[in-house]
Amino acid sequence: MLYENIVLPWLTAHGRLYRDDECIHEIALGLIQRLEGMPGLMPLLKFVTETVSRAKPRTVFDLSFPTPIGLAAGLDKEGVGLPFWEAIGFGFAEIGTVTPRPQLGNPRPRLFRLDPEEMLINRMGFNSQGIGKVNENVAPLRSHVRMPIGLSLGKNKETPDDRAHEDYEAVLAEGVAMQPDFAVVNVSSPNTPGLRDLQKRSLIRDLLRHIVERRDSELSASDDLSWLPLLVKVAPDLSIQELDDLLDAGIEVGIDGIVIGNTTTSTAMFSQPVTGVYAETGGKSGGDWLFDRTLTLCMHTRRHAPRLSLIHVGGIDSADKAARALDVADLIEVLTGFVFKGPKLIRQIRRAC
């Protein structure tokens, strides 16, 4: 009630003042950082959260997750809110997507709220401070966070496809310093030109082989990490055949899991006419259509590649949807549903799942 009736309207009003919905995101992250700096507040918030909504832990790729609900990549790109995410009930958080070198991303405005539908359109374009700065952000927070942390790996816009593996390897190699618990190869954002081409059978095997080999090399040289599960994040717009090709390539080179999915380029999810803000280009997230599509792909993946660990993300905005997803997947991630419903959604899912 506090979030939906006071916090969200206040953030929205400020975003509308600046005529840029991305301002809402920036103001929220700034507020979270101030809250994290208040002595004793995060432990108190965590105590209250655990008192009103007991967690049900899960073990996935030999990691203990205090609850299977995670924060999807894209909300905390720079890793500044980790203690807060844990305190309000998340069981893990995925940082990023992070690129090796800083880049601005696409021109603003590039984030659009569809309030009646509780959906988002974004064309951020991997805006990132770069892995060096993200390491600096995470370093003072890491010892205060017990939940697993994932690192979403990306590539810079100007890097050609035939050298994409170099960027993913660079983020992975430098990201080892933050001691992530797992890493996710993001080849599925629709907002970086050519990125989704990397999902094709002709490219994905070699790309993942390079990254797996670099992961193994970094682990052998690290005193801090003994294992780092490697997952690949795919688009919900893949056909079943394209998904099978990617799964087979991933299994062949030795990945540990898959994240399904990302934003969609389809407008089939809209009940509104595709005009005005609904016609903005970019990835679309939230809603029943995306949930059903990603759940279908998860069910197929479970049958086709049962040994792979599976994370479902897409359209989860209720405890019922979370429970349905967790019947298939090992873990779930939320973003758009959390943007519109806030911490209440996490408490509801914790109670039900």
Coordinates of C-alpha atoms in Angstrom, one line a residue, residues 2-340:
L2 CA 2.8 2.5 0.9
Y3 CA 4.6 1.8 -2.4
E4 CA 1.6 1.8 -4.7
N5 CA -0.2 4.7 -3.0
I6 CA 2.6 7.0 -2.0
V7 CA 6.1 6.1 -3.3
L8 CA 5.1 5.1 -6.9
P9 CA 2.9 8.2 -7.5
W10 CA 5.6 10.4 -6.1
L11 CA 8.3 8.9 -8.4
T12 CA 5.9 9.0 -11.3
A13 CA 5.1 12.7 -10.8
H14 CA 8.9 13.5 -10.8
G15 CA 9.4 11.4 -13.9
R16 CA 6.5 13.2 -15.7
L17 CA 8.0 16.6 -14.5
Y18 CA 11.2 15.8 -16.5
R19 CA 9.2 14.2 -19.3
D20 CA 11.4 11.2 -19.2
D21 CA 10.3 7.9 -17.5
E22 CA 13.9 7.0 -17.0
C23 CA 14.1 9.7 -14.4
I24 CA 11.8 7.6 -12.2
H25 CA 14.4 4.8 -12.3
E26 CA 17.3 7.2 -11.5
I27 CA 15.4 8.8 -8.6
A28 CA 14.5 5.4 -7.1
L29 CA 18.1 4.2 -7.3
G30 CA 19.3 7.4 -5.7
L31 CA 16.8 7.0 -2.9
I32 CA 17.8 3.4 -2.3
Q33 CA 21.4 4.3 -2.0
R34 CA 20.5 6.9 0.7
L35 CA 18.5 4.3 2.6
E36 CA 21.4 1.9 2.5
G37 CA 23.6 4.5 4.1
M38 CA 21.3 4.8 7.2
P39 CA 22.9 2.9 10.0
G40 CA 20.8 -0.2 11.1
L41 CA 18.1 0.3 8.5
M42 CA 18.9 -2.6 6.2
P43 CA 19.1 -5.2 9.0
L44 CA 15.8 -3.8 10.5
L45 CA 14.1 -4.0 7.1
K46 CA 15.4 -7.5 6.5
F47 CA 14.1 -8.6 9.9
V48 CA 10.6 -7.2 9.2
T49 CA 10.6 -8.8 5.8
E50 CA 11.5 -12.2 7.1
T51 CA 9.0 -11.9 10.0
V52 CA 6.0 -11.2 7.7
S53 CA 7.0 -13.5 4.8
R54 CA 9.1 -16.6 5.6
A55 CA 11.4 -17.7 2.8
K56 CA 11.5 -21.1 1.3
P57 CA 15.1 -21.8 0.2
R58 CA 16.2 -23.7 -2.9
T59 CA 19.5 -25.2 -4.0
V60 CA 20.4 -24.7 -7.6
F61 CA 23.8 -25.4 -9.3
D62 CA 25.1 -26.2 -5.8
L63 CA 24.2 -22.7 -4.5
S64 CA 21.8 -22.0 -1.7
F65 CA 19.2 -19.4 -2.6
P66 CA 17.3 -18.2 0.5
T67 CA 14.2 -17.8 -1.8
P68 CA 13.9 -18.6 -5.5
I69 CA 12.8 -15.0 -6.3
G70 CA 15.4 -12.9 -8.0
L71 CA 15.8 -9.4 -9.4
A72 CA 16.2 -9.6 -13.1
A73 CA 19.1 -7.8 -14.9
G74 CA 18.3 -4.3 -16.2
L75 CA 17.0 -2.6 -13.0
D76 CA 20.3 -2.4 -11.1
K77 CA 22.8 -2.2 -13.9
E78 CA 25.6 -0.8 -11.8
G79 CA 25.2 -3.0 -8.6
V80 CA 24.4 -0.1 -6.2
G81 CA 21.3 -1.6 -4.5
L82 CA 22.3 -5.1 -3.4
P83 CA 21.7 -4.7 0.4
F84 CA 18.3 -3.2 -0.3
W85 CA 17.2 -5.9 -2.7
E86 CA 18.2 -8.5 0.0
A87 CA 16.5 -6.6 2.7
I88 CA 13.1 -6.4 1.0
G89 CA 13.1 -10.1 0.3
F90 CA 14.8 -11.0 -2.9
G91 CA 16.7 -14.3 -2.8
F92 CA 19.3 -13.2 -5.4
A93 CA 20.0 -10.3 -7.8
E94 CA 21.4 -10.2 -11.3
I95 CA 23.6 -7.1 -11.9
G96 CA 23.9 -5.5 -15.3
T97 CA 24.0 -6.1 -18.2
V98 CA 27.6 -4.9 -17.9
T99 CA 29.9 -4.1 -20.8
P100 CA 33.7 -4.1 -20.8
R101 CA 34.0 -0.4 -21.6
P102 CA 31.6 2.4 -20.5
Q103 CA 29.0 3.3 -23.1
L104 CA 26.0 5.7 -23.0
G105 CA 23.5 3.4 -24.8
N106 CA 20.8 4.8 -27.0
P107 CA 19.6 8.4 -27.0
R108 CA 16.9 9.4 -24.5
P109 CA 14.0 9.1 -24.1
R110 CA 14.4 5.3 -24.2
L111 CA 12.2 4.0 -21.4
F112 CA 8.4 4.2 -21.6
R113 CA 5.8 3.2 -19.0
L114 CA 2.5 1.8 -20.2
D115 CA 0.6 2.4 -17.0
P116 CA -2.8 1.0 -18.0
E117 CA -1.2 -2.3 -19.0
E118 CA 1.5 -2.3 -16.3
M119 CA 4.1 -2.9 -19.1
L120 CA 7.4 -1.2 -20.1
I121 CA 9.0 -0.5 -23.5
N122 CA 12.8 0.1 -23.4
R123 CA 15.5 0.6 -25.9
M124 CA 18.3 1.3 -23.4
G125 CA 21.1 -0.2 -25.6
F126 CA 23.3 -1.6 -22.8
N127 CA 24.0 1.7 -21.1
S128 CA 26.8 0.8 -18.7
Q129 CA 29.5 2.4 -16.6
G130 CA 31.7 -0.5 -17.6
I131 CA 32.9 -3.5 -15.6
G132 CA 35.7 -1.5 -13.8
K133 CA 33.2 1.0 -12.3
V134 CA 30.7 -1.8 -11.4
N135 CA 33.4 -3.6 -9.5
E136 CA 34.1 -0.4 -7.6
N137 CA 30.4 -0.1 -6.7
V138 CA 30.0 -3.7 -5.6
A139 CA 33.3 -4.0 -3.6
P140 CA 32.1 -2.1 -0.4
L141 CA 28.7 -3.9 -0.5
R142 CA 29.7 -7.4 -1.2
S143 CA 30.5 -8.4 2.4
H144 CA 27.1 -7.1 3.6
V145 CA 25.1 -9.3 1.2
R146 CA 24.6 -13.0 1.8
M147 CA 22.3 -13.8 -1.1
P148 CA 23.8 -15.0 -4.4
I149 CA 24.7 -12.4 -7.0
G150 CA 24.7 -12.9 -10.7
L151 CA 26.7 -10.9 -13.3
S152 CA 25.0 -10.3 -16.6
L153 CA 27.7 -10.2 -19.4
G154 CA 27.3 -7.9 -22.4
K155 CA 29.3 -6.5 -25.3
N156 CA 29.9 -3.0 -26.5
K157 CA 27.9 -1.7 -29.4
E158 CA 30.8 -1.2 -31.7
T159 CA 32.3 -4.6 -31.3
P160 CA 31.6 -6.8 -34.4
D161 CA 30.0 -10.2 -34.0
D162 CA 33.2 -12.1 -34.9
R163 CA 34.9 -10.5 -31.9
A164 CA 32.0 -10.5 -29.5
H165 CA 33.5 -13.2 -27.5
E166 CA 36.4 -10.9 -26.5
D167 CA 33.9 -8.5 -24.8
Y168 CA 32.1 -11.2 -22.9
E169 CA 35.4 -12.7 -21.9
A170 CA 36.7 -9.3 -20.7
V171 CA 33.6 -8.7 -18.5
L172 CA 33.9 -12.2 -17.1
A173 CA 37.6 -11.9 -16.4
E174 CA 37.4 -8.5 -14.6
G175 CA 34.1 -9.4 -13.0
V176 CA 35.7 -12.2 -11.1
A177 CA 36.9 -9.6 -8.7
M178 CA 33.4 -9.0 -7.3
Q179 CA 33.1 -12.7 -6.6
P180 CA 29.8 -13.3 -8.4
D181 CA 27.9 -16.6 -7.7
F182 CA 26.9 -17.1 -11.3
A183 CA 27.3 -15.3 -14.7
V184 CA 24.8 -14.9 -17.5
V185 CA 25.7 -14.4 -21.2
N186 CA 23.1 -11.9 -22.5
V187 CA 22.7 -12.4 -26.3
S188 CA 19.0 -11.6 -26.3
S189 CA 18.5 -7.8 -25.9
P190 CA 16.8 -6.4 -29.0
N191 CA 18.3 -2.9 -28.4
T192 CA 21.9 -3.5 -29.5
P193 CA 22.2 -3.9 -33.3
G194 CA 23.1 -7.5 -34.3
L195 CA 23.2 -8.8 -30.7
R196 CA 20.3 -11.3 -31.3
D197 CA 22.2 -12.7 -34.3
L198 CA 24.6 -14.3 -31.8
Q199 CA 21.8 -16.7 -30.9
K200 CA 22.0 -18.3 -34.3
R201 CA 23.3 -21.8 -34.6
S202 CA 26.2 -20.6 -36.8
L203 CA 27.5 -18.3 -34.1
I204 CA 26.4 -19.4 -30.7
R205 CA 28.5 -22.5 -30.3
D206 CA 31.8 -20.8 -30.9
L207 CA 30.8 -17.8 -28.8
L208 CA 29.9 -20.0 -25.8
R209 CA 32.9 -22.2 -26.3
H210 CA 35.2 -19.2 -26.0
I211 CA 33.4 -17.9 -22.8
V212 CA 33.4 -21.4 -21.1
E213 CA 37.1 -21.8 -21.8
R214 CA 37.8 -18.3 -20.4
R215 CA 35.6 -19.1 -17.3
D216 CA 37.6 -22.3 -16.7
S217 CA 40.9 -20.4 -17.1
E218 CA 39.9 -17.7 -14.7
L219 CA 38.7 -20.2 -12.1
S220 CA 42.0 -22.0 -12.2
A221 CA 43.9 -18.8 -11.5
S222 CA 41.5 -17.5 -8.8
D223 CA 42.0 -17.9 -5.1
D224 CA 38.5 -16.6 -4.3
L225 CA 36.2 -18.6 -6.7
S226 CA 36.2 -22.4 -7.0
W227 CA 33.2 -22.5 -9.4
L228 CA 31.2 -20.1 -11.5
P229 CA 28.0 -21.4 -13.1
L230 CA 27.6 -20.0 -16.6
L231 CA 24.1 -19.4 -18.1
V232 CA 22.9 -18.0 -21.4
K233 CA 19.9 -15.6 -21.6
V234 CA 17.7 -16.1 -24.7
A235 CA 14.9 -14.1 -26.3
P236 CA 11.3 -15.1 -26.0
D237 CA 11.0 -14.5 -29.8
L238 CA 13.0 -17.6 -30.7
S239 CA 11.3 -20.4 -32.6
I240 CA 11.4 -23.8 -31.0
Q241 CA 13.9 -25.0 -33.6
E242 CA 16.1 -22.0 -32.9
L243 CA 15.9 -22.7 -29.2
D244 CA 16.8 -26.3 -29.7
D245 CA 19.8 -25.3 -31.7
L246 CA 21.0 -23.0 -29.0
L247 CA 20.3 -25.6 -26.2
D248 CA 22.3 -28.3 -28.1
A249 CA 25.2 -25.9 -28.7
G250 CA 25.2 -24.9 -25.0
I251 CA 25.1 -28.5 -23.8
E252 CA 27.9 -29.4 -26.2
V253 CA 30.3 -26.7 -24.8
G254 CA 29.3 -27.2 -21.2
I255 CA 27.1 -24.3 -20.0
D256 CA 25.2 -24.8 -16.7
G257 CA 21.9 -23.2 -17.3
I258 CA 19.6 -21.0 -19.3
V259 CA 17.6 -17.9 -18.6
I260 CA 14.2 -17.6 -20.5
G261 CA 13.6 -14.9 -21.6
N262 CA 14.2 -11.2 -22.2
T263 CA 12.0 -8.4 -23.6
T264 CA 10.0 -9.2 -26.8
T265 CA 9.8 -7.3 -30.0
S266 CA 6.3 -8.6 -30.6
T267 CA 3.3 -6.3 -30.3
A268 CA 0.9 -9.3 -29.8
M269 CA 1.1 -8.6 -26.1
F270 CA -0.9 -5.3 -26.4
S271 CA -4.6 -5.1 -26.0
Q272 CA -4.4 -1.4 -27.0
P273 CA -4.0 -0.2 -30.6
V274 CA -0.3 0.1 -31.5
T275 CA -0.2 3.9 -31.7
G276 CA 1.3 6.6 -29.7
V277 CA 3.6 5.4 -26.9
Y278 CA 2.6 1.8 -27.8
A279 CA 4.3 2.2 -31.1
E280 CA 7.7 3.1 -29.6
T281 CA 10.5 0.8 -30.7
G282 CA 12.3 -1.3 -28.2
G283 CA 11.9 -4.4 -26.1
K284 CA 8.5 -4.9 -24.4
S285 CA 8.0 -6.4 -21.0
G286 CA 5.3 -7.4 -18.6
G287 CA 1.8 -8.9 -19.0
D288 CA 0.1 -12.2 -19.6
W289 CA 1.2 -12.7 -23.2
L290 CA 4.9 -12.6 -22.3
F291 CA 4.4 -14.8 -19.3
D292 CA 2.7 -17.4 -21.3
R293 CA 5.3 -17.3 -24.1
T294 CA 8.3 -17.6 -21.7
L295 CA 6.6 -20.3 -19.7
T296 CA 6.0 -22.3 -22.9
L297 CA 9.7 -22.1 -23.8
C298 CA 10.6 -23.1 -20.3
M299 CA 8.5 -26.2 -20.5
H300 CA 10.0 -27.1 -23.8
T301 CA 13.5 -26.5 -22.4
R302 CA 12.8 -28.7 -19.4
R303 CA 11.9 -31.6 -21.8
H304 CA 14.7 -31.0 -24.3
A305 CA 17.5 -30.2 -21.9
P306 CA 16.6 -31.5 -18.5
R307 CA 20.1 -31.3 -17.0
L308 CA 20.3 -27.5 -17.5
S309 CA 19.3 -25.3 -14.6
L310 CA 16.5 -23.0 -15.6
I311 CA 15.5 -19.5 -14.7
H312 CA 12.2 -18.1 -15.8
V313 CA 11.8 -14.3 -16.3
G314 CA 8.9 -12.6 -18.1
G315 CA 5.5 -11.3 -17.1
I316 CA 5.6 -12.5 -13.5
D317 CA 3.4 -10.0 -11.6
S318 CA 1.5 -12.2 -9.1
A319 CA 2.1 -15.1 -6.7
D320 CA 0.0 -17.3 -8.9
K321 CA 2.2 -16.8 -11.9
A322 CA 5.3 -17.2 -9.8
A323 CA 4.0 -20.6 -8.5
R324 CA 3.3 -21.7 -12.1
A325 CA 6.7 -20.7 -13.2
L326 CA 8.4 -22.5 -10.3
D327 CA 6.6 -25.7 -11.2
V328 CA 8.8 -25.7 -14.3
A329 CA 11.9 -23.6 -13.5
D330 CA 14.4 -23.7 -10.7
L331 CA 14.4 -20.0 -10.1
I332 CA 12.4 -17.0 -11.2
E333 CA 13.3 -13.3 -11.8
V334 CA 11.0 -10.3 -11.8
L335 CA 11.4 -6.7 -13.0
T336 CA 8.4 -5.1 -14.6
G337 CA 6.0 -6.6 -12.1
F338 CA 8.2 -5.3 -9.3
V339 CA 8.4 -1.8 -10.9
F340 CA 4.6 -1.5 -10.7

